[in-house]
Coordinates of C-alpha atoms in Angstrom, one line a residue:
M110 CA 35.8 81.6 265.9
N111 CA 39.3 81.2 267.4
D112 CA 42.2 83.1 265.9
P113 CA 43.2 81.1 262.8
T114 CA 47.0 81.5 263.4
E115 CA 46.9 80.5 267.0
T116 CA 44.5 77.6 266.3
A117 CA 46.8 76.3 263.6
R118 CA 49.8 76.6 265.8
E119 CA 48.0 74.7 268.6
L120 CA 47.0 72.0 266.2
V121 CA 50.6 71.5 264.9
R122 CA 51.9 71.5 268.5
N123 CA 49.4 68.9 269.6
R124 CA 49.3 66.6 266.6
F125 CA 52.9 67.0 265.3
P126 CA 55.3 67.6 268.2
E127 CA 58.1 66.3 266.0
A128 CA 57.4 68.7 263.1
R129 CA 60.5 70.4 261.6
A130 CA 58.4 73.2 260.2
A131 CA 54.8 74.2 259.5
F132 CA 53.0 76.9 257.5
L133 CA 49.5 78.3 257.6
A134 CA 48.3 79.6 254.3
G135 CA 45.2 80.5 252.2
S136 CA 42.3 83.0 252.2
V137 CA 41.9 82.7 255.9
L138 CA 44.9 85.1 256.3
T139 CA 43.4 87.7 254.0
D140 CA 40.4 90.0 253.8
R141 CA 38.9 87.4 251.4
R142 CA 38.1 85.1 254.4
T143 CA 34.6 83.7 254.3
P144 CA 32.6 81.6 256.8
T145 CA 33.7 78.5 254.9
S146 CA 37.4 79.3 254.7
D147 CA 39.6 76.6 256.0
L148 CA 43.0 76.4 257.5
D149 CA 45.5 75.2 254.9
I150 CA 48.5 73.9 256.8
V151 CA 51.7 72.5 255.4
V152 CA 53.6 70.3 257.9
L153 CA 57.2 69.1 257.4
L154 CA 58.0 65.9 259.3
P155 CA 61.4 64.1 259.6
G156 CA 59.9 61.0 258.0
P157 CA 56.9 58.6 257.8
P158 CA 53.9 58.7 258.0
A159 CA 54.6 61.7 255.6
P160 CA 53.8 62.3 252.9
Y161 CA 50.0 62.4 253.1
R162 CA 47.0 64.7 253.0
E163 CA 44.1 64.9 255.4
S164 CA 40.9 66.9 255.9
L165 CA 39.5 67.4 259.4
M166 CA 37.7 69.7 261.8
Y167 CA 39.6 71.4 264.6
R168 CA 38.0 73.7 267.1
G169 CA 35.3 74.6 264.7
W170 CA 37.7 75.2 261.7
P171 CA 37.8 73.0 258.6
V172 CA 41.4 72.1 258.1
E173 CA 43.4 70.8 255.1
L174 CA 46.7 69.2 256.1
F175 CA 49.5 68.8 253.6
V176 CA 52.1 66.7 255.4
Q177 CA 55.5 66.3 253.8
T178 CA 59.1 65.3 254.3
E179 CA 61.8 67.6 253.0
T180 CA 62.4 65.2 250.1
A181 CA 58.7 64.8 249.3
W182 CA 58.3 68.6 249.4
H183 CA 60.8 69.0 246.6
T184 CA 59.3 66.2 244.6
F185 CA 55.8 67.8 244.8
A186 CA 57.1 71.3 244.1
D187 CA 59.0 70.1 241.1
R188 CA 56.0 68.1 239.8
E189 CA 53.7 71.0 240.2
T190 CA 56.1 73.4 238.6
T191 CA 56.1 71.4 235.4
K192 CA 52.4 71.9 235.3
R193 CA 52.9 75.6 235.8
R194 CA 50.7 75.7 238.9
S195 CA 52.2 75.1 242.3
P196 CA 49.8 75.5 245.3
L197 CA 52.6 74.1 247.5
L198 CA 55.1 76.9 246.6
S199 CA 52.4 79.5 247.0
M200 CA 51.4 78.2 250.5
C201 CA 55.0 78.2 251.7
A202 CA 55.9 81.5 250.1
E203 CA 52.9 83.5 251.2
G204 CA 51.9 81.7 254.4
V205 CA 52.7 82.3 258.0
L206 CA 55.6 80.2 259.4
L207 CA 54.1 78.5 262.5
T208 CA 57.1 76.6 263.7
D209 CA 60.6 76.1 262.5
S210 CA 62.7 73.8 264.7
D211 CA 65.9 73.6 262.6
G212 CA 65.7 76.3 259.9
L213 CA 64.0 74.2 257.3
G214 CA 60.9 76.4 257.3
A215 CA 62.8 79.6 256.7
S216 CA 64.9 77.8 253.9
L217 CA 61.8 76.5 252.1
Q218 CA 60.0 79.8 252.4
T219 CA 63.0 81.6 250.8
E220 CA 63.2 78.9 248.1
S221 CA 59.4 79.1 247.4
R222 CA 59.5 82.9 247.0
Q223 CA 62.5 82.7 244.6
R224 CA 60.9 80.0 242.5
L225 CA 57.5 81.8 242.3
A226 CA 59.3 85.1 241.4
A227 CA 61.2 83.3 238.6
G228 CA 57.9 82.2 237.1
P229 CA 56.7 79.0 235.5
P230 CA 58.5 77.2 232.6
P231 CA 57.8 79.1 229.3
L232 CA 55.5 77.5 226.7
S233 CA 57.2 75.7 223.9
T234 CA 56.1 76.5 220.3
E235 CA 54.2 73.2 220.2
E236 CA 52.4 73.9 223.4
L237 CA 51.4 77.4 222.3
D238 CA 50.1 76.2 219.0
Y239 CA 48.0 73.5 220.8
H240 CA 46.5 76.1 223.1
R241 CA 45.7 78.4 220.2
Y242 CA 44.2 75.6 218.2
A243 CA 42.0 74.4 221.1
L244 CA 40.7 77.9 221.8
T245 CA 40.0 78.5 218.1
D246 CA 38.2 75.2 217.7
M247 CA 36.0 75.8 220.8
L248 CA 35.3 79.4 219.8
D249 CA 34.0 78.1 216.5
D250 CA 31.8 75.7 218.3
L251 CA 30.3 78.5 220.4
R252 CA 29.6 80.7 217.4
G253 CA 27.7 77.8 215.7
C254 CA 26.0 76.4 218.8
P255 CA 22.1 76.7 218.7
D256 CA 21.6 74.9 222.0
P257 CA 21.5 77.4 225.0
L258 CA 22.3 74.6 227.5
E259 CA 25.4 73.4 225.5
R260 CA 26.5 77.1 225.3
V261 CA 26.8 77.2 229.1
Y262 CA 29.4 74.5 229.0
L263 CA 31.3 76.0 226.0
V264 CA 31.4 79.5 227.7
T265 CA 32.6 78.0 230.9
H266 CA 35.4 76.0 229.3
L267 CA 36.4 78.9 227.0
L268 CA 36.7 81.2 230.0
Q269 CA 39.1 78.8 231.7
R270 CA 41.2 78.1 228.5
A271 CA 41.4 81.8 227.6
A272 CA 42.4 82.9 231.1
E273 CA 45.1 80.1 231.2
L274 CA 46.5 81.1 227.8
A275 CA 46.6 84.8 228.8
L276 CA 48.6 83.9 231.9
L277 CA 50.9 81.4 230.3
T278 CA 52.0 83.6 227.4
N279 CA 52.9 86.4 229.8
G280 CA 55.0 84.2 232.2
H281 CA 52.4 84.0 235.0
W282 CA 51.5 81.0 237.2
L283 CA 48.2 79.2 236.7
G284 CA 45.6 78.6 239.4
G285 CA 42.6 76.4 239.9
G286 CA 39.1 77.6 240.5
K287 CA 39.0 80.9 242.3
W288 CA 42.7 81.1 242.1
L289 CA 42.6 81.2 238.3
S290 CA 40.4 84.3 238.6
R291 CA 42.8 85.9 241.2
R292 CA 45.9 85.2 239.1
L293 CA 44.4 86.8 236.0
A294 CA 43.0 89.7 238.0
A295 CA 46.5 90.4 239.4
A296 CA 48.2 90.0 236.1
D297 CA 45.8 91.8 233.8
P298 CA 42.9 93.5 235.6
D299 CA 41.3 94.9 232.5
L300 CA 41.3 91.6 230.6
H301 CA 40.0 89.8 233.7
T302 CA 37.1 92.2 234.0
R303 CA 36.1 92.0 230.3
L304 CA 36.5 88.2 230.1
T305 CA 34.7 87.5 233.4
E306 CA 31.8 90.0 233.0
S307 CA 31.1 89.0 229.4
A308 CA 31.2 85.3 230.4
S309 CA 28.8 86.0 233.3
A310 CA 26.4 87.8 230.9
A311 CA 26.6 85.0 228.4
L312 CA 25.8 82.4 231.1
S313 CA 23.0 84.4 232.7
T314 CA 21.2 84.9 229.4
P315 CA 22.4 82.0 227.2
T316 CA 19.8 82.8 224.4
T317 CA 21.4 86.2 223.7
D318 CA 24.4 86.9 221.4
P319 CA 27.6 86.2 223.2
A320 CA 29.5 88.7 221.0
P321 CA 31.2 90.6 223.9
F322 CA 32.6 87.3 225.3
T323 CA 33.8 86.0 221.9
A324 CA 35.5 89.3 221.3
A325 CA 37.4 89.0 224.6
V326 CA 38.5 85.5 223.8
E327 CA 39.5 86.6 220.3
E328 CA 41.7 89.3 221.9
V329 CA 43.5 86.6 223.9
L330 CA 44.1 84.7 220.6
D331 CA 45.3 87.9 218.8
R332 CA 47.8 88.5 221.6
T333 CA 49.3 85.0 221.1
G334 CA 49.6 84.8 217.4
G335 CA 46.0 84.7 216.3
P336 CA 43.5 81.9 215.7
L337 CA 44.9 78.6 214.5
W338 CA 43.0 75.8 212.9
T339 CA 43.8 75.3 209.2
G340 CA 47.1 73.6 208.8
Y341 CA 47.5 72.6 212.5
S342 CA 49.0 69.2 213.1
R343 CA 50.3 67.4 216.1
R344 CA 52.5 64.4 216.5

C-alpha cells in the first residue's frame, strides 16, 4: 500500500484545497497497524459544507473523514469532554499535522494536548455511587446466573463497566472498543491483564466458575469505596 501519511496529504490537497488544517491519526501511524486499519483524517474548513463525517476508499485505503469548522471543532470537543471520552482531542493531539495554512492546526494541536493532559472532569459523588451500584448489581447477577449463554453477556458488560470505573476514578480518559483496552493497559497494566485474561477465560469456558473474573471486578469496587446496593437511592 501507499505510504499512509503521503496518501492522506494527497487526499486533503485534492479534495479540500481550501482546508485551513488537517490531521492524520489512528493506529495506522503505530506498530498496531493492521490490514484493515483506516486513515482517520480530521479536516478544518473555513465554513460549509462542514461539519460532516464521511467514509470512503482512496488509493486502496479505507478513510474516515471528520470535517469540521473551528467553531464546530470546539463544540464537538466540549461535548465529548463532558462524556469523558474525546476521540477528536486524541486525534488532533497525537496525529500528524498534514497541512496548516494559517496556524489553526498548530493551535488546536497544542490545545488538544493541554486538555488531554488535564484529564476528564472528575466523577461527582452521585456518579461514583451509580457506577458502584450498577457494578455491584451486575456482579450479583453473574454469581447467580445458571445460563452459560447469559453469562457471556454479563461478563462482557461487566468487563466494560469495571474498566471504565477503574479509569474514571483515577482521572483517566475513557475509550470505546479497543481503545478502552488500550487506555486501561496504559493506566494500570496489572489490572488490565487480570481483568482481561480472567474475562477471556470466563467467556471461552462459560460453564466453569468465573471466580478469577469476579475477584478482579471486586477489586475495582474495593478501590472505589466497595460494593453498593443496600440503601442506594437515586433522584
